[in-house]
């Protein structure tokens, strides 16, 4: 939902009711995951998507009705084997949507949530999807405060504790409770959607390939920083708007920079005086992906130097080098697509093989 929040924030600030449909559960080959959202606002303006087009027409009408009567609804859409032209997911999957009306009176926390997401402040939104608690009731949970209520003090307390745990992981999903927050009951279904700050992409080496990688990194939702020790290359005019550019020795910058299990590190310098100290630092800290550009000969020399620097086989095994998937890429833009493809495949457990050569679900569940 992060991508539609700017529009929703404007509607909310103007006091205009709108219908918000959010994917809360999926199964099989559903095209969008939990948290995907579509909203219908004033003059029937539509923002977002919940299925890539399969059920949007039906959701449009449902969101209109909910915005008008204020009654939240839980609806499931799936493929109809008897009538392939009926409303449903022709991909064979199934999605469950929570559709609710949003106004300042019904959801006093929504505006604060939108502001926090825009500012990069972590927040989780808990919304009652099913059960005896008021459907559509919302509770916003920050690390240090809450706003709103799900209907009972006990439920608020239990969900607040879980929401902060999910927020630390950047996780989104359904949780089940008793009416007063009892852990081993499932009378109330609550959807927890975490808005953690965007993950970071650190690109080292301010070359033409870096500009292309930075551009596609921003497109994928990363907060991108490009770092190079050479001030003549580390200039903002050489990179897309919004990319942070730092002129420092790469390993020194990385040593003073926080990384976590979502961070992506792309080393494009392919120069030993930069690569070895930088990768020595990178391979010993948290990161989702660490890739380094260079030929197989460059990689073999780099690996030998890193081993001499004291890195273990386990640490070296984290390095993706040569960087990217085998797409036959030549231009900086093609190489950036290759790198992005490897990052996405690693994130979601993809094989990188053509889908025509694979079997099973096209959209597999994220590996645990």
Tab-separated table of C-alpha atoms in Angstrom:
chain	number	residue	atom	x	y	z
A	1	UNK	CA	0.000	0.000	0.000
A	2	UNK	CA	2.992	2.286	0.323
A	3	UNK	CA	2.713	3.356	-3.334
A	4	UNK	CA	-0.885	4.615	-3.029
A	5	UNK	CA	-0.544	6.411	0.302
A	6	UNK	CA	0.204	9.863	-1.177
A	7	UNK	CA	-3.173	9.897	-2.959
A	8	UNK	CA	-4.975	8.431	0.047
A	9	UNK	CA	-3.382	11.017	2.310
A	10	UNK	CA	-4.775	13.829	0.143
A	11	UNK	CA	-8.275	12.362	0.201
A	12	UNK	CA	-8.087	11.835	3.940
A	13	UNK	CA	-6.885	15.388	4.590
A	14	UNK	CA	-9.793	16.704	2.521
A	15	UNK	CA	-12.237	14.637	4.572
A	16	UNK	CA	-13.411	12.706	1.489
A	17	UNK	CA	-14.606	9.148	2.229
A	18	UNK	CA	-12.931	6.452	0.155
A	19	UNK	CA	-13.134	2.686	-0.099
A	20	UNK	CA	-9.872	0.868	0.590
A	21	UNK	CA	-9.406	-2.776	-0.446
A	22	UNK	CA	-6.342	-4.534	0.990
A	23	UNK	CA	-5.097	-8.051	0.242
A	24	UNK	CA	-4.953	-9.814	3.617
A	25	UNK	CA	-4.444	-13.447	2.552
A	26	UNK	CA	-3.372	-15.268	-0.618
A	27	UNK	CA	-3.063	-18.858	-1.767
A	28	UNK	CA	-1.488	-20.636	-4.706
A	29	UNK	CA	-0.505	-18.418	-7.644
A	30	UNK	CA	-2.006	-15.111	-6.555
A	31	UNK	CA	-0.400	-12.186	-8.444
A	32	UNK	CA	-0.162	-9.717	-5.532
A	33	UNK	CA	0.866	-10.414	-1.958
A	34	UNK	CA	-0.622	-9.373	1.390
A	35	UNK	CA	-0.615	-5.619	1.769
A	36	UNK	CA	-1.344	-4.820	-1.888
A	37	UNK	CA	-4.093	-2.219	-2.011
A	38	UNK	CA	-6.585	-0.525	-4.296
A	39	UNK	CA	-8.737	2.452	-3.370
A	40	UNK	CA	-11.709	4.207	-4.938
A	41	UNK	CA	-12.034	7.883	-4.087
A	42	UNK	CA	-13.830	11.020	-5.222
A	43	UNK	CA	-15.218	11.065	-8.789
A	44	UNK	CA	-14.539	7.296	-8.936
A	45	UNK	CA	-10.784	7.847	-9.114
A	46	UNK	CA	-8.916	4.559	-8.686
A	47	UNK	CA	-5.378	4.105	-7.346
A	48	UNK	CA	-3.482	0.865	-6.822
A	49	UNK	CA	-4.175	-2.735	-7.722
A	50	UNK	CA	-4.974	-5.950	-5.861
A	51	UNK	CA	-4.728	-8.555	-8.624
A	52	UNK	CA	-3.024	-7.100	-11.673
A	53	UNK	CA	-6.389	-6.710	-13.399
A	54	UNK	CA	-8.220	-10.007	-12.763
A	55	UNK	CA	-10.810	-8.789	-10.246
A	56	UNK	CA	-10.374	-5.028	-10.257
A	57	UNK	CA	-13.819	-4.351	-11.764
A	58	UNK	CA	-15.572	-6.281	-8.998
A	59	UNK	CA	-13.394	-4.656	-6.336
A	60	UNK	CA	-14.192	-1.215	-7.775
A	61	UNK	CA	-17.909	-1.785	-7.252
A	62	UNK	CA	-17.343	-3.265	-3.799
A	63	UNK	CA	-15.180	-0.334	-2.689
A	64	UNK	CA	-17.834	2.107	-3.943
A	65	UNK	CA	-20.509	0.347	-1.911
A	66	UNK	CA	-18.370	0.206	1.235
A	67	UNK	CA	-17.449	3.890	0.957
A	68	UNK	CA	-21.159	4.694	0.740
A	69	UNK	CA	-22.509	2.555	3.586
A	70	UNK	CA	-19.408	2.381	5.812
A	71	UNK	CA	-19.730	-1.380	6.389
A	72	UNK	CA	-16.377	-3.199	6.116
A	73	UNK	CA	-16.424	-6.508	4.253
A	74	UNK	CA	-14.151	-9.516	3.868
A	75	UNK	CA	-14.327	-10.981	0.352
A	76	UNK	CA	-12.490	-13.877	-1.289
A	77	UNK	CA	-11.885	-14.113	-5.032
A	78	UNK	CA	-10.676	-17.220	-6.813
A	79	UNK	CA	-10.788	-18.989	-10.151
A	80	UNK	CA	-14.218	-20.316	-11.142
A	81	UNK	CA	-13.757	-23.689	-12.849
A	82	UNK	CA	-17.355	-23.746	-14.106
A	83	UNK	CA	-17.232	-20.380	-15.790
A	84	UNK	CA	-13.856	-19.071	-16.835
A	85	UNK	CA	-15.429	-15.714	-17.621
A	86	UNK	CA	-16.840	-15.244	-14.145
A	87	UNK	CA	-15.157	-12.835	-11.789
A	88	UNK	CA	-12.061	-14.580	-10.511
A	89	UNK	CA	-8.340	-15.091	-10.763
A	90	UNK	CA	-7.638	-16.820	-14.055
A	91	UNK	CA	-4.134	-17.603	-12.775
A	92	UNK	CA	-5.690	-20.210	-10.466
A	93	UNK	CA	-4.924	-18.431	-7.223
A	94	UNK	CA	-7.111	-17.003	-4.506
A	95	UNK	CA	-7.013	-13.708	-2.663
A	96	UNK	CA	-8.935	-12.482	0.363
A	97	UNK	CA	-9.598	-8.756	0.591
A	98	UNK	CA	-10.602	-6.552	3.487
A	99	UNK	CA	-12.586	-3.644	2.077
A	100	UNK	CA	-13.312	-0.759	4.434
A	101	UNK	CA	-14.367	2.859	4.347
A	102	UNK	CA	-11.790	5.381	5.515
A	103	UNK	CA	-12.625	8.813	6.926
A	104	UNK	CA	-11.091	10.855	9.760
A	105	UNK	CA	-14.044	9.850	11.954
A	106	UNK	CA	-13.778	6.101	11.278
A	107	UNK	CA	-9.967	5.894	11.283
A	108	UNK	CA	-8.352	8.723	13.285
A	109	UNK	CA	-4.888	7.139	12.891
A	110	UNK	CA	-4.765	6.999	9.098
A	111	UNK	CA	-3.354	10.485	8.569
A	112	UNK	CA	-0.590	9.946	11.139
A	113	UNK	CA	0.298	6.621	9.489
A	114	UNK	CA	0.561	8.250	6.056
A	115	UNK	CA	2.836	10.951	7.467
A	116	UNK	CA	5.061	8.379	9.180
A	117	UNK	CA	5.418	6.286	6.034
A	118	UNK	CA	6.322	9.384	4.001
A	119	UNK	CA	8.938	10.329	6.614
A	120	UNK	CA	10.427	6.816	6.760
A	121	UNK	CA	9.245	6.291	10.327
A	122	UNK	CA	8.397	2.643	11.109
A	123	UNK	CA	4.755	1.875	11.894
A	124	UNK	CA	2.457	-1.155	11.816
A	125	UNK	CA	-1.272	-0.919	11.124
A	126	UNK	CA	-3.486	-3.584	12.725
A	127	UNK	CA	-6.976	-3.946	11.229
A	128	UNK	CA	-9.778	-6.278	12.312
A	129	UNK	CA	-10.623	-8.484	9.323
A	130	UNK	CA	-13.105	-10.926	10.881
A	131	UNK	CA	-14.728	-11.925	14.161
A	132	UNK	CA	-16.831	-10.271	16.856
A	133	UNK	CA	-14.620	-7.185	17.060
A	134	UNK	CA	-15.715	-4.257	14.828
A	135	UNK	CA	-14.726	-5.102	11.238
A	136	UNK	CA	-12.338	-2.543	9.825
A	137	UNK	CA	-11.351	-1.145	13.220
A	138	UNK	CA	-7.721	-0.031	13.077
A	139	UNK	CA	-4.886	0.414	15.555
A	140	UNK	CA	-1.621	2.088	14.514
A	141	UNK	CA	1.456	0.926	16.417
A	142	UNK	CA	4.774	2.762	16.495
A	143	UNK	CA	7.812	1.676	18.536
A	144	UNK	CA	6.910	4.232	21.203
A	145	UNK	CA	3.153	4.908	20.917
A	146	UNK	CA	-0.215	3.748	19.578
A	147	UNK	CA	-3.282	5.418	18.108
A	148	UNK	CA	-6.756	3.963	17.632
A	149	UNK	CA	-8.408	0.839	19.051
A	150	UNK	CA	-9.603	-2.590	17.944
A	151	UNK	CA	-12.462	-2.561	20.408
A	152	UNK	CA	-11.145	-3.981	23.689
A	153	UNK	CA	-8.204	-3.165	25.942
A	154	UNK	CA	-7.004	-6.771	26.029
A	155	UNK	CA	-7.028	-7.122	22.249
A	156	UNK	CA	-5.229	-3.797	21.849
A	157	UNK	CA	-2.494	-4.893	24.276
A	158	UNK	CA	-1.900	-8.282	22.632
A	159	UNK	CA	-1.893	-6.873	19.112
A	160	UNK	CA	0.415	-4.005	20.104
A	161	UNK	CA	3.019	-6.470	21.389
A	162	UNK	CA	2.807	-8.591	18.232
A	163	UNK	CA	2.786	-5.567	15.944
A	164	UNK	CA	6.066	-4.305	17.377
A	165	UNK	CA	7.615	-7.703	16.838
A	166	UNK	CA	6.416	-7.775	13.225
A	167	UNK	CA	7.662	-4.233	12.706
A	168	UNK	CA	11.181	-5.224	13.723
A	169	UNK	CA	11.091	-7.843	10.937
A	170	UNK	CA	9.254	-5.696	8.403
A	171	UNK	CA	6.648	-8.502	8.245
A	172	UNK	CA	3.007	-8.430	7.147
A	173	UNK	CA	0.327	-11.068	7.731
A	174	UNK	CA	-2.784	-12.273	9.529
A	175	UNK	CA	-2.888	-13.032	13.271
A	176	UNK	CA	-5.675	-14.634	15.310
A	177	UNK	CA	-6.835	-13.898	18.871
A	178	UNK	CA	-9.649	-14.299	21.333
A	179	UNK	CA	-12.004	-11.337	21.891
A	180	UNK	CA	-9.786	-10.060	24.727
A	181	UNK	CA	-6.492	-10.849	22.983
A	182	UNK	CA	-6.186	-14.490	24.112
A	183	UNK	CA	-3.241	-16.040	22.289
A	184	UNK	CA	-4.606	-19.548	21.728
A	185	UNK	CA	-7.976	-18.579	20.326
A	186	UNK	CA	-8.968	-17.615	16.802
A	187	UNK	CA	-12.264	-15.774	17.176
A	188	UNK	CA	-10.805	-12.507	15.891
A	189	UNK	CA	-8.667	-12.198	12.747
A	190	UNK	CA	-6.372	-9.166	12.706
A	191	UNK	CA	-4.302	-8.130	9.704
A	192	UNK	CA	-0.920	-6.646	10.625
A	193	UNK	CA	0.730	-4.547	7.918
A	194	UNK	CA	4.223	-3.284	8.673
A	195	UNK	CA	5.652	-0.179	7.078
A	196	UNK	CA	9.341	-0.457	7.863
A	197	UNK	CA	11.666	2.142	6.302
A	198	UNK	CA	12.686	1.208	2.741
A	199	UNK	CA	15.625	-1.224	2.580
A	200	UNK	CA	18.969	0.207	1.574
A	201	UNK	CA	20.955	-0.397	-1.579
A	202	UNK	CA	24.621	0.549	-1.269
A	203	UNK	CA	26.390	0.878	-4.629
A	204	UNK	CA	30.164	1.226	-4.549
A	205	UNK	CA	31.939	2.618	-7.594
A	206	UNK	CA	30.509	5.712	-9.315
A	207	UNK	CA	30.737	4.367	-12.864
A	208	UNK	CA	28.138	4.317	-15.656
A	209	UNK	CA	26.943	0.889	-14.515
A	210	UNK	CA	26.333	2.353	-11.063
A	211	UNK	CA	23.939	4.963	-12.457
A	212	UNK	CA	21.861	2.232	-14.105
A	213	UNK	CA	21.900	0.018	-10.994
A	214	UNK	CA	20.935	2.994	-8.827
A	215	UNK	CA	18.016	3.800	-11.129
A	216	UNK	CA	16.603	0.274	-11.046
A	217	UNK	CA	17.257	0.071	-7.296
A	218	UNK	CA	15.044	3.104	-6.757
A	219	UNK	CA	12.393	1.536	-8.984
A	220	UNK	CA	12.429	-1.579	-6.782
A	221	UNK	CA	11.865	0.530	-3.674
A	222	UNK	CA	15.376	0.727	-2.224
A	223	UNK	CA	16.891	3.823	-0.662
A	224	UNK	CA	20.012	4.078	-2.791
A	225	UNK	CA	23.442	5.404	-1.860
A	226	UNK	CA	26.366	5.530	-4.306
A	227	UNK	CA	29.837	5.776	-2.774
A	228	UNK	CA	33.205	6.325	-4.451
A	229	UNK	CA	36.561	7.541	-3.153
A	230	UNK	CA	37.055	9.734	-6.244
A	231	UNK	CA	35.239	13.097	-5.890
A	232	UNK	CA	35.423	13.725	-9.641
A	233	UNK	CA	33.092	10.755	-10.204
A	234	UNK	CA	31.005	10.958	-6.998
A	235	UNK	CA	28.802	13.869	-8.081
A	236	UNK	CA	25.012	14.083	-7.856
A	237	UNK	CA	24.602	15.231	-11.474
A	238	UNK	CA	25.764	11.805	-12.694
A	239	UNK	CA	23.009	9.927	-10.869
A	240	UNK	CA	19.202	9.849	-10.753
A	241	UNK	CA	17.352	12.318	-8.565
A	242	UNK	CA	16.924	11.061	-5.010
A	243	UNK	CA	20.111	8.981	-4.976
A	244	UNK	CA	22.513	9.864	-2.168
A	245	UNK	CA	26.084	10.292	-3.427
A	246	UNK	CA	29.027	10.034	-1.032
A	247	UNK	CA	32.692	10.776	-1.783
A	248	UNK	CA	34.598	8.576	0.696
A	249	UNK	CA	36.750	5.488	0.759
A	250	UNK	CA	34.181	2.692	0.423
A	251	UNK	CA	35.312	0.477	3.307
A	252	UNK	CA	35.447	3.417	5.696
A	253	UNK	CA	31.964	4.541	4.730
A	254	UNK	CA	30.572	1.022	5.101
A	255	UNK	CA	32.235	0.593	8.491
A	256	UNK	CA	30.245	3.583	9.789
A	257	UNK	CA	26.955	2.628	8.077
A	258	UNK	CA	24.237	0.429	9.553
A	259	UNK	CA	23.129	-2.563	7.485
A	260	UNK	CA	20.505	-5.231	8.161
A	261	UNK	CA	19.116	-8.433	6.664
A	262	UNK	CA	17.351	-6.421	3.921
A	263	UNK	CA	20.378	-4.409	2.775
A	264	UNK	CA	21.740	-4.903	-0.756
A	265	UNK	CA	25.430	-4.206	-1.423
A	266	UNK	CA	26.677	-3.901	-5.020
A	267	UNK	CA	30.437	-3.538	-5.520
A	268	UNK	CA	31.125	-2.251	-9.044
A	269	UNK	CA	34.646	-0.869	-8.630
A	270	UNK	CA	36.526	-4.078	-9.671
A	271	UNK	CA	39.752	-2.554	-8.354
A	272	UNK	CA	41.596	-4.537	-5.620
A	273	UNK	CA	42.563	-1.459	-3.612
A	274	UNK	CA	38.858	-0.717	-3.166
A	275	UNK	CA	37.340	-4.197	-3.412
A	276	UNK	CA	39.390	-6.140	-0.874
A	277	UNK	CA	38.978	-3.869	2.188
A	278	UNK	CA	35.354	-3.148	1.218
A	279	UNK	CA	34.348	-6.798	0.776
A	280	UNK	CA	36.261	-7.792	3.893
A	281	UNK	CA	33.956	-5.430	5.786
A	282	UNK	CA	30.797	-6.309	3.823
A	283	UNK	CA	31.061	-10.099	4.114
A	284	UNK	CA	31.234	-9.888	7.901
A	285	UNK	CA	28.071	-7.862	8.438
A	286	UNK	CA	24.316	-8.346	7.917
A	287	UNK	CA	23.098	-8.052	4.319
A	288	UNK	CA	20.563	-9.731	2.053
A	289	UNK	CA	22.794	-9.596	-1.007
A	290	UNK	CA	26.455	-8.854	-1.670
A	291	UNK	CA	27.482	-8.815	-5.323
A	292	UNK	CA	30.721	-7.775	-7.011
A	293	UNK	CA	31.313	-6.953	-10.663
A	294	UNK	CA	34.142	-8.468	-12.639
A	295	UNK	CA	35.170	-11.315	-14.917
A	296	UNK	CA	35.714	-14.847	-13.637
A	297	UNK	CA	39.446	-14.145	-13.659
A	298	UNK	CA	38.868	-10.984	-11.620
A	299	UNK	CA	36.692	-12.960	-9.219
A	300	UNK	CA	39.321	-15.682	-8.748
A	301	UNK	CA	41.992	-13.080	-7.980
A	302	UNK	CA	39.630	-11.214	-5.663
A	303	UNK	CA	38.672	-14.384	-3.795
A	304	UNK	CA	42.329	-15.289	-3.292
A	305	UNK	CA	43.084	-11.822	-1.903
A	306	UNK	CA	40.076	-12.018	0.434
A	307	UNK	CA	41.196	-15.416	1.694
A	308	UNK	CA	44.641	-13.968	2.364
A	309	UNK	CA	42.907	-11.175	4.300
A	310	UNK	CA	41.433	-13.820	6.616
A	311	UNK	CA	37.912	-14.402	5.312
A	312	UNK	CA	36.572	-17.903	5.843
A	313	UNK	CA	34.978	-20.154	3.217
A	314	UNK	CA	31.594	-19.514	4.811
A	315	UNK	CA	32.058	-15.759	4.562
A	316	UNK	CA	33.266	-15.995	0.965
A	317	UNK	CA	30.257	-18.137	0.017
A	318	UNK	CA	28.000	-15.096	0.577
A	319	UNK	CA	29.619	-13.254	-2.347
A	320	UNK	CA	27.676	-13.248	-5.630
A	321	UNK	CA	30.397	-12.834	-8.217
A	322	UNK	CA	30.394	-12.357	-11.143
A	323	UNK	CA	27.384	-10.242	-10.262
A	324	UNK	CA	23.958	-10.820	-11.811
A	325	UNK	CA	22.116	-13.530	-13.739
A	326	UNK	CA	23.187	-14.846	-17.132
A	327	UNK	CA	21.051	-12.715	-19.452
A	328	UNK	CA	23.731	-11.974	-22.027
A	329	UNK	CA	23.708	-8.356	-20.822
A	330	UNK	CA	26.047	-5.872	-22.480
A	331	UNK	CA	24.953	-2.278	-21.825
A	332	UNK	CA	24.881	-0.686	-18.351
A	333	UNK	CA	21.076	-0.816	-18.409
A	334	UNK	CA	21.051	-4.509	-19.351
A	335	UNK	CA	23.599	-5.285	-16.646
A	336	UNK	CA	21.406	-3.428	-14.131
A	337	UNK	CA	18.456	-5.643	-15.122
A	338	UNK	CA	20.700	-8.703	-14.638
A	339	UNK	CA	21.733	-7.553	-11.167
A	340	UNK	CA	18.158	-6.667	-10.196
A	341	UNK	CA	16.950	-10.059	-11.418
A	342	UNK	CA	19.455	-11.821	-9.172
A	343	UNK	CA	18.457	-9.687	-6.179
A	344	UNK	CA	14.760	-10.432	-6.711
A	345	UNK	CA	15.400	-14.154	-7.256
A	346	UNK	CA	17.443	-14.369	-4.060
A	347	UNK	CA	14.850	-12.427	-2.102
A	348	UNK	CA	11.922	-14.614	-3.120
A	349	UNK	CA	13.666	-17.955	-3.646
A	350	UNK	CA	13.430	-17.910	-7.441
A	351	UNK	CA	15.608	-20.104	-9.645
A	352	UNK	CA	16.362	-17.599	-12.382
A	353	UNK	CA	15.243	-20.207	-14.938
A	354	UNK	CA	12.674	-19.440	-17.674
A	355	UNK	CA	9.171	-20.039	-16.337
A	356	UNK	CA	8.497	-22.275	-19.339
A	357	UNK	CA	11.158	-24.631	-17.960
A	358	UNK	CA	9.714	-24.775	-14.439
A	359	UNK	CA	6.669	-26.351	-12.841
A	360	UNK	CA	4.453	-25.443	-9.896
A	361	UNK	CA	3.213	-22.071	-8.722
A	362	UNK	CA	4.362	-19.035	-10.690
A	363	UNK	CA	4.278	-16.961	-7.480
A	364	UNK	CA	5.669	-19.309	-4.803
A	365	UNK	CA	5.475	-18.422	-1.140
A	366	UNK	CA	8.429	-16.547	0.288
A	367	UNK	CA	10.964	-18.965	1.790
A	368	UNK	CA	11.023	-18.997	5.597
